[in-house]
Tab-separated table of C-alpha atoms and ligand atoms in Angstrom:
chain	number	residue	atom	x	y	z
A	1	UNK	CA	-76.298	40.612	-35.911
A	2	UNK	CA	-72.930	42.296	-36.053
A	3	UNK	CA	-72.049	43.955	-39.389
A	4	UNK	CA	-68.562	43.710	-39.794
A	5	UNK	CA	-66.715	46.847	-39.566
A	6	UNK	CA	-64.569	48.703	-42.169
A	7	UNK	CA	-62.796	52.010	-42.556
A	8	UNK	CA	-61.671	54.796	-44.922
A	9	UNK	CA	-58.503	54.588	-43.012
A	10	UNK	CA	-55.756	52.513	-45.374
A	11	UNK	CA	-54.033	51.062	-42.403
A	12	UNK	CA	-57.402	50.353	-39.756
A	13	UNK	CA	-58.798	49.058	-43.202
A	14	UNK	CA	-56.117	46.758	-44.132
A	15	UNK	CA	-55.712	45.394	-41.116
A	16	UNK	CA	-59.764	44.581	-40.746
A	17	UNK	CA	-59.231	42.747	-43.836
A	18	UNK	CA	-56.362	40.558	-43.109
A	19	UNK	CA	-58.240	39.905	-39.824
A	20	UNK	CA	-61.494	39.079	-41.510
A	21	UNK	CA	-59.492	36.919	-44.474
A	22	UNK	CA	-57.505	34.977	-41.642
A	23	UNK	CA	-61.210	34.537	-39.565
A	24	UNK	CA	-62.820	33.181	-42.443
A	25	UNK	CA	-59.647	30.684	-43.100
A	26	UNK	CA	-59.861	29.581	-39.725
A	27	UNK	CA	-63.736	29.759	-39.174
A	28	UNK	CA	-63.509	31.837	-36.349
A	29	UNK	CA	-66.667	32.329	-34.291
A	30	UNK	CA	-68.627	35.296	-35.279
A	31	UNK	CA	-68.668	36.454	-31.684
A	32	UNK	CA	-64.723	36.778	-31.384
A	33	UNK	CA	-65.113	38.114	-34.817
A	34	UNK	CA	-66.799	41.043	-33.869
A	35	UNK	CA	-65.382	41.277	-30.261
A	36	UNK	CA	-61.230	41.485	-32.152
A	37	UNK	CA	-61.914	43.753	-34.975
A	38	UNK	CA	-62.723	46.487	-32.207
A	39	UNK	CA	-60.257	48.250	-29.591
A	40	UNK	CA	-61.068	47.699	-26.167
A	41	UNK	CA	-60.373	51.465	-25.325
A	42	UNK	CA	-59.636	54.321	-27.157
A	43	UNK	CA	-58.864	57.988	-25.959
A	44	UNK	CA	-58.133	61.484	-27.862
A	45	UNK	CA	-56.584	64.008	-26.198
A	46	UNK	CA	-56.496	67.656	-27.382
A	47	UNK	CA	-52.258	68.533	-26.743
A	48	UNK	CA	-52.026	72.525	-25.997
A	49	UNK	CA	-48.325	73.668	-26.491
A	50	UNK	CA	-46.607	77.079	-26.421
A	51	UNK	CA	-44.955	77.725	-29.225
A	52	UNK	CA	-41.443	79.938	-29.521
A	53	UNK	CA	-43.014	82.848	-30.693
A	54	UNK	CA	-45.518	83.209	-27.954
A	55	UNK	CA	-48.728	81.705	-29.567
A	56	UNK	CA	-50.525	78.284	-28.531
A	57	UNK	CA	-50.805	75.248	-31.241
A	58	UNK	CA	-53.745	72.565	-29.754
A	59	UNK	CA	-51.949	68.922	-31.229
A	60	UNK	CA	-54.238	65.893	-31.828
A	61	UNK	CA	-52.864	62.636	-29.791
A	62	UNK	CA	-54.578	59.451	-28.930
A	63	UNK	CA	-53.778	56.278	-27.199
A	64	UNK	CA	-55.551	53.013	-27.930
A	65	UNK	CA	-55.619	49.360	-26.503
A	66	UNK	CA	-56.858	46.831	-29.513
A	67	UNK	CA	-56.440	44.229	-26.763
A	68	UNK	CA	-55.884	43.407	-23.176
A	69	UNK	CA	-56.869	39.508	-23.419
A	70	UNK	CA	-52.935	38.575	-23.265
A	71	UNK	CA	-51.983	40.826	-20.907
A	72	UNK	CA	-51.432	44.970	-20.846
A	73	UNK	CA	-51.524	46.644	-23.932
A	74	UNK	CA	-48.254	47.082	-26.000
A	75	UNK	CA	-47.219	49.274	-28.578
A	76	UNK	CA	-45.581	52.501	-29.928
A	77	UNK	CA	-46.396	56.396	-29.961
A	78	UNK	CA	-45.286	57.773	-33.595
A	79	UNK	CA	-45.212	61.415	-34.328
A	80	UNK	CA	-46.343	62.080	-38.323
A	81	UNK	CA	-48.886	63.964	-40.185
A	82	UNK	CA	-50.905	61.118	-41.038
A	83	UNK	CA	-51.711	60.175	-37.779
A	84	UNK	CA	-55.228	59.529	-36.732
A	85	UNK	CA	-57.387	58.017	-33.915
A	86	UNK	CA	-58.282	55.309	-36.992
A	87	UNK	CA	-54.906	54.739	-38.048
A	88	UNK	CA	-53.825	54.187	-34.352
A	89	UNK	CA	-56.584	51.206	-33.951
A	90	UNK	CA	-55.388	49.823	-37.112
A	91	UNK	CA	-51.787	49.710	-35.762
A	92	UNK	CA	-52.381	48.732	-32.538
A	93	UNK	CA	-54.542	45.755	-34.213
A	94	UNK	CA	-51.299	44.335	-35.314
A	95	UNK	CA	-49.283	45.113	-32.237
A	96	UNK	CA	-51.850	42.278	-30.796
A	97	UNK	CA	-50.882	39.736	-33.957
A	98	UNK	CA	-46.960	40.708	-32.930
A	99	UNK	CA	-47.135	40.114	-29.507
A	100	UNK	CA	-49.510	36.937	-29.290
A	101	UNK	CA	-47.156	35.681	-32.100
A	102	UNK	CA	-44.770	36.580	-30.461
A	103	UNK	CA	-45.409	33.972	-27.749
A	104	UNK	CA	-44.675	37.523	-25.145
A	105	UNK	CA	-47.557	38.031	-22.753
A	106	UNK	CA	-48.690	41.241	-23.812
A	107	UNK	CA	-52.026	42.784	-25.970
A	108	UNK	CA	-51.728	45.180	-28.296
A	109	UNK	CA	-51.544	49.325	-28.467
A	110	UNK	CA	-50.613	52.182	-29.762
A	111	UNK	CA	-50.209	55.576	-29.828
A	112	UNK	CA	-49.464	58.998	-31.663
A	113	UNK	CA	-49.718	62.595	-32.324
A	114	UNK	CA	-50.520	64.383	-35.360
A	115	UNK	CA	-47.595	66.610	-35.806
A	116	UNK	CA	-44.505	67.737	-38.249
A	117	UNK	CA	-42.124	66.916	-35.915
A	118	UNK	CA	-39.255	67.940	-38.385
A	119	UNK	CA	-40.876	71.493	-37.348
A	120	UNK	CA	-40.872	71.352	-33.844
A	121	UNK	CA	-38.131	73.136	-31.987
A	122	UNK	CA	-36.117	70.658	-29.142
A	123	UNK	CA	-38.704	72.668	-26.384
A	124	UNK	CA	-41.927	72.717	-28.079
A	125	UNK	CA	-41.039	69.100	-28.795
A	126	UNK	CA	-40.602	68.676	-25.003
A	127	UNK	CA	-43.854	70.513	-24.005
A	128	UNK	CA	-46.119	68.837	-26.041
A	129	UNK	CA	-44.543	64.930	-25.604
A	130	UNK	CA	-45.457	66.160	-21.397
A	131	UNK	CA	-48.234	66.969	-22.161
A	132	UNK	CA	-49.302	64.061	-24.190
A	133	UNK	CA	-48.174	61.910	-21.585
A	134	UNK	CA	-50.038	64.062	-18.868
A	135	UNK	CA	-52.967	63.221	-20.946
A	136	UNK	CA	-52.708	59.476	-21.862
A	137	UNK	CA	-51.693	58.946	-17.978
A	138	UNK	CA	-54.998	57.298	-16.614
A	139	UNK	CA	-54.474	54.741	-19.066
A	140	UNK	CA	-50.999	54.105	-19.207
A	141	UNK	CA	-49.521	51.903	-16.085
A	142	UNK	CA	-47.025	48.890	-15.972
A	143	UNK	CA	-49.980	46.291	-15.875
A	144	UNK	CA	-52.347	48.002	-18.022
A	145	UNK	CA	-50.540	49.862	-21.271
A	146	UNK	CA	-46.698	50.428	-21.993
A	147	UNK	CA	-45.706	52.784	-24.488
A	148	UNK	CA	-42.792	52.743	-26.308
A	149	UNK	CA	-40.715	54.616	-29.102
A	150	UNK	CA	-42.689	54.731	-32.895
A	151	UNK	CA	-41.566	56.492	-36.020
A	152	UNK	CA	-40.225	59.823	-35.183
A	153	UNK	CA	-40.300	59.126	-31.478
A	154	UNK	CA	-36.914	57.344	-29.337
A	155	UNK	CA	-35.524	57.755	-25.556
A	156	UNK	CA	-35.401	61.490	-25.213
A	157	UNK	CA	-39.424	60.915	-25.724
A	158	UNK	CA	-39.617	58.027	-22.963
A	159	UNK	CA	-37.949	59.680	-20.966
A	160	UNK	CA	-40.037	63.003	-20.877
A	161	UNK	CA	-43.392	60.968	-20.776
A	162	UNK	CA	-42.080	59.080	-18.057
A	163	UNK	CA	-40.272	61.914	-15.947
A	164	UNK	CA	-43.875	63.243	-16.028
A	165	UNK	CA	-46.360	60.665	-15.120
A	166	UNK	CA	-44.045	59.552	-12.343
A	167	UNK	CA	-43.903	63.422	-11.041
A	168	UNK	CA	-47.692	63.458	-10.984
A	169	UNK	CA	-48.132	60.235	-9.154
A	170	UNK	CA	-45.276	60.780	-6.844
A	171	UNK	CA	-43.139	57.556	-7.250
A	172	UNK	CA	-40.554	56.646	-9.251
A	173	UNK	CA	-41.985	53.354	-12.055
A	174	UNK	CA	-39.575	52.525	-14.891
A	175	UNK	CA	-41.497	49.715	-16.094
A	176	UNK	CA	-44.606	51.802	-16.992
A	177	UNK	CA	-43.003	52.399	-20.740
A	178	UNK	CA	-39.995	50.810	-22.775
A	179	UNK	CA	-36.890	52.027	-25.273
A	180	UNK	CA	-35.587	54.033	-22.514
A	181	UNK	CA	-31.673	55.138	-22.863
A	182	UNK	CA	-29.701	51.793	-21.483
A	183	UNK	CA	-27.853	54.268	-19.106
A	184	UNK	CA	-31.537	55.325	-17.870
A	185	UNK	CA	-33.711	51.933	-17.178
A	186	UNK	CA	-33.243	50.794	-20.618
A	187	UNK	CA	-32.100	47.367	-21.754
A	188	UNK	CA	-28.659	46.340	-23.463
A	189	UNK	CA	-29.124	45.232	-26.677
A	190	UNK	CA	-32.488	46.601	-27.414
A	191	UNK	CA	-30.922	49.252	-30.296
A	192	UNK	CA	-30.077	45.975	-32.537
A	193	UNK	CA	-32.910	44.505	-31.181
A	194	UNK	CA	-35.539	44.432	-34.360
A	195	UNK	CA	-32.637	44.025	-36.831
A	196	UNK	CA	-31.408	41.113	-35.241
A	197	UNK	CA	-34.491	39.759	-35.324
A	198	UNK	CA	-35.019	40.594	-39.058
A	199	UNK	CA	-31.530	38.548	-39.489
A	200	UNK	CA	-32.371	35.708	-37.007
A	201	UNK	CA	-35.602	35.179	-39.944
A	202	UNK	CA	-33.618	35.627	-43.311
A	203	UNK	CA	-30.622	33.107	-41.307
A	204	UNK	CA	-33.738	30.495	-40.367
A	205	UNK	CA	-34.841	29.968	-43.929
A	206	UNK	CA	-31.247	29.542	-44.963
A	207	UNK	CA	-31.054	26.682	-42.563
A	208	UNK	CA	-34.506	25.354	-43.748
A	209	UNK	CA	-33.312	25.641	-47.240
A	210	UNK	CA	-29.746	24.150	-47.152
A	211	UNK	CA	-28.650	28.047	-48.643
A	212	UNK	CA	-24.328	28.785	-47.324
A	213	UNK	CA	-24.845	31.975	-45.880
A	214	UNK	CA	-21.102	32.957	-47.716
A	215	UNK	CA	-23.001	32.342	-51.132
A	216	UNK	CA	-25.806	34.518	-50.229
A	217	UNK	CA	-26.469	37.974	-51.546
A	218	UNK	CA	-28.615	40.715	-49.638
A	219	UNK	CA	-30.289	44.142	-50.709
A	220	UNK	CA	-31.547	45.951	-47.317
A	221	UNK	CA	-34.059	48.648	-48.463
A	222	UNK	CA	-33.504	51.578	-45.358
A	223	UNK	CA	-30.509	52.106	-43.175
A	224	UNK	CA	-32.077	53.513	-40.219
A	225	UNK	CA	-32.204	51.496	-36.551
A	226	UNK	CA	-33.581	47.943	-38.593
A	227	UNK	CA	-31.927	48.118	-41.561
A	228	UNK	CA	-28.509	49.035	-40.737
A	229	UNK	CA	-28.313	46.200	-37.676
A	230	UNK	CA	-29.884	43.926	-40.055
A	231	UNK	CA	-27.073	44.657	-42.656
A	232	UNK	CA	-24.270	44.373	-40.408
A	233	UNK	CA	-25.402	41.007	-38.565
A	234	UNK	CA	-26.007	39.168	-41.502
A	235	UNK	CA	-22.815	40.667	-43.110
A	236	UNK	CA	-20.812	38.786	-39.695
A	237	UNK	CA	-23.293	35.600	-40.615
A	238	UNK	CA	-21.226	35.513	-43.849
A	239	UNK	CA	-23.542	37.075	-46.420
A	240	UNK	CA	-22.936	39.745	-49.236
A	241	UNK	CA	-24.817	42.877	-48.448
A	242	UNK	CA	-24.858	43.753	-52.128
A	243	UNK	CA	-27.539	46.840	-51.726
A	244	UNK	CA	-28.436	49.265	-49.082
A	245	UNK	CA	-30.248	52.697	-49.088
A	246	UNK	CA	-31.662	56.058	-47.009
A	247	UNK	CA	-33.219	58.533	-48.313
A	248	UNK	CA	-30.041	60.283	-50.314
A	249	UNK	CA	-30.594	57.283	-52.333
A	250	UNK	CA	-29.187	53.366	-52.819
A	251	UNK	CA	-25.973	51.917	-53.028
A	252	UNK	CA	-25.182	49.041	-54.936
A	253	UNK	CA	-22.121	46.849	-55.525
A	254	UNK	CA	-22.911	42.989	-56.456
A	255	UNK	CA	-19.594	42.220	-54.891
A	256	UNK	CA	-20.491	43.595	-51.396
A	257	UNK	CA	-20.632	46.976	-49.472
A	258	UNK	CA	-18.311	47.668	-46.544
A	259	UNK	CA	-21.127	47.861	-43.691
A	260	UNK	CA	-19.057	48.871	-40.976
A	261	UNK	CA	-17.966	51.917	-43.081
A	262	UNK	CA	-21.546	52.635	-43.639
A	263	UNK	CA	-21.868	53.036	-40.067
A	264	UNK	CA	-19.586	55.190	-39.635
A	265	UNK	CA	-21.369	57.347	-42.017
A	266	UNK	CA	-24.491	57.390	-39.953
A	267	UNK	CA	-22.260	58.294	-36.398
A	268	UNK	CA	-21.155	61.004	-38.144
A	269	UNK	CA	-23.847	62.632	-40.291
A	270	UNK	CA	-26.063	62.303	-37.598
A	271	UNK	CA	-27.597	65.971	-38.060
A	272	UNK	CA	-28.428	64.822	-41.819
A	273	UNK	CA	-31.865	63.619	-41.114
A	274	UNK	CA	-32.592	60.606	-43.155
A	275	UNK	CA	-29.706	61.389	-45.391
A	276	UNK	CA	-26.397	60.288	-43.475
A	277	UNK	CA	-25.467	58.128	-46.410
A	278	UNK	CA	-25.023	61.270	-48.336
A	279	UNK	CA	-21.595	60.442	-50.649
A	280	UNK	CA	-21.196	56.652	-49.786
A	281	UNK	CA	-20.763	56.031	-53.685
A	282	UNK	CA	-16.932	57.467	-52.815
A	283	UNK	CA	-16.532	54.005	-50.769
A	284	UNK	CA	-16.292	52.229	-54.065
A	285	UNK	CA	-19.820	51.649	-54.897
A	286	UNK	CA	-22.629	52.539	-57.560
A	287	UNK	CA	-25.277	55.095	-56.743
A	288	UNK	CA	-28.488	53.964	-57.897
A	289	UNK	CA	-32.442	54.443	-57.203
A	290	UNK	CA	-34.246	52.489	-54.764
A	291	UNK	CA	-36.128	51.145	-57.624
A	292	UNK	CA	-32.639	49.657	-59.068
A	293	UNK	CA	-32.602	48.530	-55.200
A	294	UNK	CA	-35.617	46.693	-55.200
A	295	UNK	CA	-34.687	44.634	-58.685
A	296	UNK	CA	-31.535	44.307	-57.763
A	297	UNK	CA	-29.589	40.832	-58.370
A	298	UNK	CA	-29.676	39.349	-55.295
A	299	UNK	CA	-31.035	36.307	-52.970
A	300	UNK	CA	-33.327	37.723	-49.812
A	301	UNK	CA	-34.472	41.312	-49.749
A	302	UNK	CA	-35.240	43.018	-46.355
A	303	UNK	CA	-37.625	46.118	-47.133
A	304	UNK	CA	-36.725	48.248	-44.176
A	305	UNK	CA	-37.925	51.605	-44.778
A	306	UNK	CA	-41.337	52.227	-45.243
A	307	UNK	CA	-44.633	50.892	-46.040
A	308	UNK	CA	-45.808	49.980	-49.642
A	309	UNK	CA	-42.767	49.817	-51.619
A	310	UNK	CA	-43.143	45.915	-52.382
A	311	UNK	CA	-46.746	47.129	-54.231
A	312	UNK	CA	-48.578	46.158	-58.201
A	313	UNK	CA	-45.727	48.231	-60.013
A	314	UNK	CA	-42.145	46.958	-58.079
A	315	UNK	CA	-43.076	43.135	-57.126
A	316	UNK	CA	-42.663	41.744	-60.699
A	317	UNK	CA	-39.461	43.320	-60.918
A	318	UNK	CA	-38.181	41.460	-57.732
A	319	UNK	CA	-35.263	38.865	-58.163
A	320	UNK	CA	-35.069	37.944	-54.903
A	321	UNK	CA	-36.567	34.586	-54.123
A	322	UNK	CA	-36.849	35.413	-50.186
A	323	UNK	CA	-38.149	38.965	-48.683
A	324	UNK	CA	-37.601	39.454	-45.074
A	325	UNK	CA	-40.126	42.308	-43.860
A	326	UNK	CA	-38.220	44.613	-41.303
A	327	UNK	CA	-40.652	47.350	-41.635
A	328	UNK	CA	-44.210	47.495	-41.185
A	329	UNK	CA	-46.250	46.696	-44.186
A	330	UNK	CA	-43.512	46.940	-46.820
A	331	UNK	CA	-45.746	45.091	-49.195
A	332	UNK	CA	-49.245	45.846	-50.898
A	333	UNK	CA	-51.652	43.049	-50.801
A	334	UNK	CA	-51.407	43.623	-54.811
A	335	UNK	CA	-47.446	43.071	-54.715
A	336	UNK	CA	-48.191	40.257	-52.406
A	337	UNK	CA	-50.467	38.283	-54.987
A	338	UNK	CA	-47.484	38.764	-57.457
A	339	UNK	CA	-45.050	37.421	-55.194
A	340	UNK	CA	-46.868	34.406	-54.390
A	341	UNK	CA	-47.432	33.732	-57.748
A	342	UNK	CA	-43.628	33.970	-58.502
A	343	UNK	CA	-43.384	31.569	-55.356
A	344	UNK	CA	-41.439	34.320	-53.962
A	345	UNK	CA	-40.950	33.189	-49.756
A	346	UNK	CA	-41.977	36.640	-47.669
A	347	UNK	CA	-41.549	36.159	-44.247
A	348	UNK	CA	-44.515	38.808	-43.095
A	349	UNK	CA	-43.709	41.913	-40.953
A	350	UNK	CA	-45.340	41.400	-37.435
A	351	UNK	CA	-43.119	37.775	-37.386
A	352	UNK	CA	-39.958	39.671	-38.744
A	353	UNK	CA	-39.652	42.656	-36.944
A	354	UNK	CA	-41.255	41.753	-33.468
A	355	UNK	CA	-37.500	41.670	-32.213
A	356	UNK	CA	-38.446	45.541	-31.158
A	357	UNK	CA	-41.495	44.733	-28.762
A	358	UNK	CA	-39.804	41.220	-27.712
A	359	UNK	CA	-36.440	43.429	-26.567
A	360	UNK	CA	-38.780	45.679	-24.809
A	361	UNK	CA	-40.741	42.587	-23.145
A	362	UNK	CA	-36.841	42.352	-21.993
A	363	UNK	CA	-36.841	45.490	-20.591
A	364	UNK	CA	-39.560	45.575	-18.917
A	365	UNK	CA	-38.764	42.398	-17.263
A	366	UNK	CA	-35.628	44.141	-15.989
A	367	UNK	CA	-37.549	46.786	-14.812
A	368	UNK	CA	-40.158	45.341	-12.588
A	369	UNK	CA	-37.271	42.686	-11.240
A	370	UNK	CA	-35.028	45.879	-10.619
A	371	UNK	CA	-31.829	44.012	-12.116
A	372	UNK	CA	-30.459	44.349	-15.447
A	373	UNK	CA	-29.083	41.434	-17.406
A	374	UNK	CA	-26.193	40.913	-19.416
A	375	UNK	CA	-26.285	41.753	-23.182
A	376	UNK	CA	-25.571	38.200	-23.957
A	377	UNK	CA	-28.585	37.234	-21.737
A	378	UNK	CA	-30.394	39.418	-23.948
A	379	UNK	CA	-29.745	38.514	-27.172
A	380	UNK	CA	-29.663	34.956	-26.382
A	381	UNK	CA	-32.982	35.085	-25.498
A	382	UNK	CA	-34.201	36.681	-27.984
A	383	UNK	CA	-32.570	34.857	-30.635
A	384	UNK	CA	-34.163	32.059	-29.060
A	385	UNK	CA	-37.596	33.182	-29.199
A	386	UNK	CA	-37.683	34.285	-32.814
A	387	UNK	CA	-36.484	31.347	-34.181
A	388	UNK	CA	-38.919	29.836	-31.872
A	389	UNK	CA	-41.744	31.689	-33.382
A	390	UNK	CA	-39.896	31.727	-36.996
A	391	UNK	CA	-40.699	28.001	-36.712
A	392	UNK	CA	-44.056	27.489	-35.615
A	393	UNK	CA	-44.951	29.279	-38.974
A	394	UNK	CA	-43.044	28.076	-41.277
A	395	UNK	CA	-44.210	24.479	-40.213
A	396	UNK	CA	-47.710	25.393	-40.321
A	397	UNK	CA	-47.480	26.900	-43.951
A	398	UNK	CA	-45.261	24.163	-45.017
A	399	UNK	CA	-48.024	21.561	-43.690
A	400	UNK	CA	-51.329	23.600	-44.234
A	401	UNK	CA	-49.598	24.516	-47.993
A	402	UNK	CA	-50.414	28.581	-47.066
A	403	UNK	CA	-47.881	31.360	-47.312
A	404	UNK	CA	-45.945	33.112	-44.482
A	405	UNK	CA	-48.389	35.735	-43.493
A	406	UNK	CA	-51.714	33.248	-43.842
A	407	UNK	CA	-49.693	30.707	-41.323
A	408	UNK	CA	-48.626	34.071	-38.720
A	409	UNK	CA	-51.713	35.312	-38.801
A	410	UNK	CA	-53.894	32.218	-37.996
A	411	UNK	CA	-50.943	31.131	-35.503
A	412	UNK	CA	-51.622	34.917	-33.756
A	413	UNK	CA	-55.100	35.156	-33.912
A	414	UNK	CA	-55.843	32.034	-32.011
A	415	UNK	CA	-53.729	32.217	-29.252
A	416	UNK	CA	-55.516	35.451	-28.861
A	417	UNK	CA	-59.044	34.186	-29.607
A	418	UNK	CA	-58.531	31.466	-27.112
A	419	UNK	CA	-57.708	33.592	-24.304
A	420	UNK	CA	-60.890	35.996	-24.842
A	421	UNK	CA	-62.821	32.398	-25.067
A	422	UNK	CA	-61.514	31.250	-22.067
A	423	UNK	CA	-62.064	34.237	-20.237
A	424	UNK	CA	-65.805	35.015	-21.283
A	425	UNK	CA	-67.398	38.160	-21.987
A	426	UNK	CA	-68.005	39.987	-19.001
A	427	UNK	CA	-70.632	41.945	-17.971
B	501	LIG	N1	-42.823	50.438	-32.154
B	501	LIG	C1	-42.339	49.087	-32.147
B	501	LIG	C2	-43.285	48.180	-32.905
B	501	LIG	O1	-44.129	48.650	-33.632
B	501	LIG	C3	-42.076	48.606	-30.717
B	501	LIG	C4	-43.259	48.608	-29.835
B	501	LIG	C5	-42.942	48.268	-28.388
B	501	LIG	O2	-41.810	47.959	-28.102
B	501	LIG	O3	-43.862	48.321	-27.575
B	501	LIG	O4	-43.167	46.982	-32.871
């Protein structure tokens, strides 16, 4: 009998236990039990690099496919300090949930190298992503695992990774990884992508709950590539965008922020890491913590930085009745509890944010049909599918009486589970 499997690793851990949880909800055969809470492949690569002053640094990287039952394996390479062969599985885990709920026919994956990549100069950056991808390349192929950008990782890295796997095999394949540069195989409209789809969510329960958009006020924890598209396109919906943040702290006026002037902070700050919001209190707002954030007086909140800030010490403190997850695992299954308790709607990450892997579905589409579409086409379509998907949750938690995340994960796991049942065990 299969014992089932757990991990020192927070993330791998956390997501065996929202898989197990969801299993047991569902009464998922033990079989598909044990065959989804491991990943199909996993590799680690040793990642030799030269460094500036002569000497040789040997990086850690993997690559790992949770799942190919749906299709080839899908996910992101990130570049941080914490990044293990463990954490990787646990990640690409919920890159499977994302894309099977994300009714796009791909499994899930992920990727990463254990690095300061703050440190790294522009070159030793370049050396090592080459020869990551050098390394990686026997698994990585348009029908069997496509990369794309992470945390810390974005089109200069595509493009490397992809310049050299298509030198070693010796033709040219742009669909073999996604977030490429639009002027270089990418997609228009995948930068707003994710944030559109984190606005296309908060927009759907407005509708669902009879809320005016013009009477609606927003706090958007982060104002990197989700949070800041996320502001602004609920901002043209009509809303307030009362709060937003980076790391030089959070800005806060209850009778709305100028977004677009926030923007033009980031285009021109861009060297400020992290920080580009540096002095936005002269713009006629408040400078407060991202605790103040987080309380804040408002109506949806859309955690868009980084994981665990919803956790047992912030959640009771929330005023917002709706949270909107734009980055991964924003909330603690402790802040969770005390968010359901509040009845407190939280519209789970891998629903919210999986405009990012549906826009590079998009891409990749382009790609292997060698014609680009129109932006329009693009974000059509994507609206399209996320309120698609937005619905098939809600409904089920509405009529099963479960929260958000219960509903996506059941909904995710058994469009997977049926496909692996369907397809048998072989060998
Ligand atoms: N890194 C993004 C995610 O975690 C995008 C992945 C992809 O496009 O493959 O959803």
């Amino acid at each position: 009998m299969n014992s089932r499997r757990s991990s020192d690793n927070l993330i791998l851990d956390t997501a065996l236990r929202d898989f197990y949880d969801a299993a047991d909800y569902m009464h998922l055969d033990e079989r598909l039990v044990a065959i989804l809470s491991n990943s199909e492949r996993r590799i680690d690569v040793s990642v030799p690099v030269e460094m500036e002053d002569g000497s040789a640094v040997v990086f850690k990287g993997y690559r790992v496919q949770h799942s190919t039952a749906l299709g080839p394996s899908k996910g992101g390479i990130r570049y941080a300090m914490d990044v293990s062969g463990d954490e990787c599985e646990g990640l690409a885990m919920l890159m499977t949930w994302k894309c099977s709920l994300g009714g796009i026919p791909y499994g899930g994956g992920k990727g990463g190298i254990t690095c300061d990549p703050t440190k790294l100069s522009l070159k030793e950056k370049e050396r090592m992503t080459r020869t990551y991808g050098s390394r990686i390349s026997p698994i990585v192929g348009r029908w069997s695992d496509i990369p794309a950008p992470d945390m810390y990782t974005g089109g200069q890295e595509m493009v490397w990774i992809m310049d050299t796997i298509c030198k070693m095999r010796g033709h040219f394949e742009p669909a073999i990884l996604t977030g490429k540069p639009t002027d270089y195989w990418g997609a228009m409209g995948r930068t707003e992508a994710t944030g559109r789809g984190v606005a296309t969510c908060a927009l759907e329960i407005m509708k669902r709950k009879n809320l005016d958009p013009s009477k609606m006020k927003i706090a958007v924890d982060g104002f990197g590539n989700v949070g800041s598209y996320t502001a602004l396109l609920l901002k043209e919906a009509g809303a307030k965008i009362v709060a937003i943040s980076d790391t030089s702290g959070a800005y806060y006026n209850p009778n709305g922020l100028n977004i677009e002037k926030a923007f033009e902070y980031i285009n021109t700050n861009p060297k400020q890491k992290g920080r580009k919001l540096q002095g936005f209190e002269k713009e006629g707002c408040e400078k407060v913590s991202e605790a103040d954030l987080l309380s804040c007086d408002c109506d949806f909140l859309a955690p868009c930085a980084v994981q665990g800030v919803i956790n047992k010490d912030s959640a009771a403190k929330v005023k917002a009745k709706y949270i909107v997850e734009g980055a991964n695992s924003p909330t603690t299954p402790e802040g969770e509890k005390i968010l359901d308790d509040a009845g407190v709607i939280v519209v789970p990450d891998f629903l919210a944010n999986a405009g990012g892997v549906i826009g590079s579905y998009f891409e990749w589409a382009q790609n292997l049909q060698g014609f680009p579409w129109t932006e329009e086409e693009y974000n059509t379509r994507l609206v399209n599918l996320m309120k698609n998907n937005f619905g098939r949750v809600w409904d089920f938690a509405e009529a099963k009486k479960v929260n958000m995340r219960r509903s996506a994960y059941v909904n995710a796991i058994k469009r997977v589970a049926d496909v692996v049942d369907m397809r048998g065990i072989y060998l």
